[in-house]
């Protein structure tokens, strides 16, 4: 029998609004992606590790400024130092930048003791990170160089091997490309003076370079200290014109611990050159400094007395030697000898007796002529007395 074929009914047409609910979600996802890619959304802002890493980046930026803001730098150092132990995954980089930040802060700090404290902190942080822990290939040579600066600034032990000193000099003489010089040349000079015998020529070159190349971030107090040290070295090598040049640049705005010795050394340069009028002027300016330390007051009394002798003012010289005798060290002994000689020239018998007592005190404990050493008076003057 024939079978009638009946066509199957066609499926109903799809409702075009069935999946419209997915469209807003898709558009929202695309919008979030684009906003994050463009930097419109603060992705990770609430993540503590990300926030710490931004603190590290801010520290790096503040330390690398041509003229760092010390207040800003201290604030950034405090933030990173406070979190460095909380995020061990970021600790090596953080300690590298903490060391770098403290080193830079030390270089822009005028007070010597405070700067030394920052150098010590820099060294401590550098010692807690190795070059293998730093991902940026430019950072390992910077770590080596900056750690050497911190080590030199803090100071090596008195018994440090000569090889250690030489190695530091080698590292400091080869800064990485783009590295700010800062205190490098001054530190090289200090290391040169540590050698046995001291490398005076090397120290003079390094200090001269430091003074001539110092940037705007270098404190005036640091420059004054360098001028004093350079002047003293030139005085030791009897290059009086150069010694006078650098010592004369130390002005009244220098720290007291720099101004007083600079005036005293400048006076000695002028005395060595035979300019006793100029030397007396410098010494009188020194003695007018308020709260002058006793050692400088006694020492300047002796030097000024010696100038007055050269200027044929024996009475003024005697008063100054009487003051200097009350001090200590070689200058007090020299003052006793000079004062005794002035007493012996007097017709007053009482002064002759005082001269004998002064000379006896000057040679107290000296068993022979060979045992008497004084940079201010030769032994022949004591024998003559």
Short mmCIF file of C-alpha atoms in Angstrom, two decimals, residues 149-281:
data_model
loop_
_atom_site.label_atom_id
_atom_site.label_comp_id
_atom_site.label_asym_id
_atom_site.label_seq_id
_atom_site.Cartn_x
_atom_site.Cartn_y
_atom_site.Cartn_z
CA UNK A 149 82.72 54.37 47.58
CA UNK A 150 80.85 53.53 50.76
CA UNK A 151 83.68 51.33 52.03
CA UNK A 152 86.26 54.02 51.36
CA UNK A 153 84.09 56.72 52.95
CA UNK A 154 83.46 54.73 56.14
CA UNK A 155 87.16 53.94 56.32
CA UNK A 156 89.26 50.81 56.25
CA UNK A 157 90.72 49.29 59.42
CA UNK A 158 94.12 50.63 60.42
CA UNK A 159 95.68 47.25 59.65
CA UNK A 160 93.98 46.84 56.26
CA UNK A 161 96.36 45.20 53.75
CA UNK A 162 97.87 47.45 51.12
CA UNK A 163 96.24 45.25 48.49
CA UNK A 164 92.79 46.22 49.80
CA UNK A 165 93.62 49.90 49.49
CA UNK A 166 94.99 49.41 45.99
CA UNK A 167 91.87 47.47 44.93
CA UNK A 168 89.56 50.24 46.11
CA UNK A 169 91.62 52.82 44.23
CA UNK A 170 91.39 50.70 41.07
CA UNK A 171 87.60 50.38 41.34
CA UNK A 172 87.06 54.07 42.11
CA UNK A 173 89.25 55.11 39.19
CA UNK A 174 86.96 53.21 36.77
CA UNK A 175 83.38 54.45 37.30
CA UNK A 176 80.62 52.84 35.18
CA UNK A 177 79.38 54.88 32.20
CA UNK A 178 77.11 57.70 33.25
CA UNK A 179 77.91 57.38 36.94
CA UNK A 180 77.96 60.67 38.86
CA UNK A 181 81.41 61.32 40.29
CA UNK A 182 80.23 62.81 43.57
CA UNK A 183 82.83 62.31 46.29
CA UNK A 184 84.87 59.79 44.28
CA UNK A 185 87.99 61.90 43.73
CA UNK A 186 88.06 63.01 47.37
CA UNK A 187 87.86 59.38 48.46
CA UNK A 188 90.70 58.47 46.09
CA UNK A 189 92.79 61.21 47.70
CA UNK A 190 92.08 59.82 51.17
CA UNK A 191 93.17 56.37 50.03
CA UNK A 192 96.34 57.82 48.51
CA UNK A 193 97.22 59.37 51.86
CA UNK A 194 96.75 55.96 53.55
CA UNK A 195 99.49 54.35 51.53
CA UNK A 196 102.89 53.76 53.08
CA UNK A 197 104.55 56.08 52.34
CA UNK A 198 101.63 58.42 51.57
CA UNK A 199 101.13 59.15 47.89
CA UNK A 200 101.15 62.93 48.21
CA UNK A 201 101.35 63.49 44.45
CA UNK A 202 98.32 61.27 43.81
CA UNK A 203 96.37 62.94 46.59
CA UNK A 204 97.10 66.40 45.17
CA UNK A 205 95.89 65.38 41.71
CA UNK A 206 92.71 63.76 43.02
CA UNK A 207 91.77 66.64 45.33
CA UNK A 208 92.44 69.21 42.61
CA UNK A 209 90.16 67.28 40.24
CA UNK A 210 87.50 67.06 42.94
CA UNK A 211 87.53 70.80 43.54
CA UNK A 212 87.56 71.74 39.88
CA UNK A 213 84.80 69.33 38.83
CA UNK A 214 82.41 69.61 41.80
CA UNK A 215 78.79 70.01 40.80
CA UNK A 216 76.04 72.14 42.28
CA UNK A 217 75.02 69.39 44.70
CA UNK A 218 78.37 69.37 46.51
CA UNK A 219 78.03 71.18 49.85
CA UNK A 220 80.24 74.22 50.41
CA UNK A 221 81.46 72.64 53.66
CA UNK A 222 82.77 69.60 51.75
CA UNK A 223 84.65 71.86 49.35
CA UNK A 224 86.14 73.83 52.26
CA UNK A 225 87.42 70.61 53.85
CA UNK A 226 89.00 69.57 50.57
CA UNK A 227 90.70 72.97 50.17
CA UNK A 228 92.12 72.69 53.68
CA UNK A 229 93.46 69.19 53.07
CA UNK A 230 94.95 70.15 49.72
CA UNK A 231 96.59 73.25 51.20
CA UNK A 232 98.14 71.21 54.02
CA UNK A 233 99.57 68.73 51.51
CA UNK A 234 101.12 71.51 49.43
CA UNK A 235 102.56 73.02 52.63
CA UNK A 236 104.11 69.65 53.49
CA UNK A 237 105.78 69.53 50.08
CA UNK A 238 106.88 73.19 50.45
CA UNK A 239 104.88 74.33 47.43
CA UNK A 240 103.91 77.50 49.22
CA UNK A 241 102.22 79.31 46.34
CA UNK A 242 99.78 76.44 45.80
CA UNK A 243 99.25 76.01 49.54
CA UNK A 244 98.44 79.71 49.90
CA UNK A 245 96.09 79.59 46.90
CA UNK A 246 93.86 76.86 48.33
CA UNK A 247 93.98 77.85 52.01
CA UNK A 248 93.07 81.45 51.18
CA UNK A 249 89.84 80.18 49.60
CA UNK A 250 88.57 78.87 52.95
CA UNK A 251 86.33 81.72 54.08
CA UNK A 252 84.53 82.62 57.30
CA UNK A 253 81.48 80.66 56.11
CA UNK A 254 83.43 77.40 56.49
CA UNK A 255 82.61 75.14 59.46
CA UNK A 256 84.58 76.03 62.63
CA UNK A 257 86.51 72.76 62.46
CA UNK A 258 87.75 73.84 59.02
CA UNK A 259 88.12 77.59 59.38
CA UNK A 260 90.42 77.51 62.42
CA UNK A 261 93.01 75.07 61.04
CA UNK A 262 92.87 76.76 57.62
CA UNK A 263 93.78 80.12 59.16
CA UNK A 264 96.55 78.52 61.22
CA UNK A 265 98.02 76.70 58.22
CA UNK A 266 97.77 79.79 56.00
CA UNK A 267 99.69 81.75 58.62
CA UNK A 268 102.43 79.11 58.57
CA UNK A 269 102.61 79.30 54.79
CA UNK A 270 103.08 83.07 55.00
CA UNK A 271 105.69 82.66 57.74
CA UNK A 272 107.58 80.17 55.54
CA UNK A 273 107.51 82.75 52.76
CA UNK A 274 108.83 85.46 55.10
CA UNK A 275 105.57 87.46 55.12
CA UNK A 276 105.31 87.89 58.89
CA UNK A 277 103.01 90.91 58.61
CA UNK A 278 100.52 88.88 56.58
CA UNK A 279 100.90 85.90 58.91
CA UNK A 280 100.25 88.06 61.96
CA UNK A 281 97.09 89.38 60.33
#
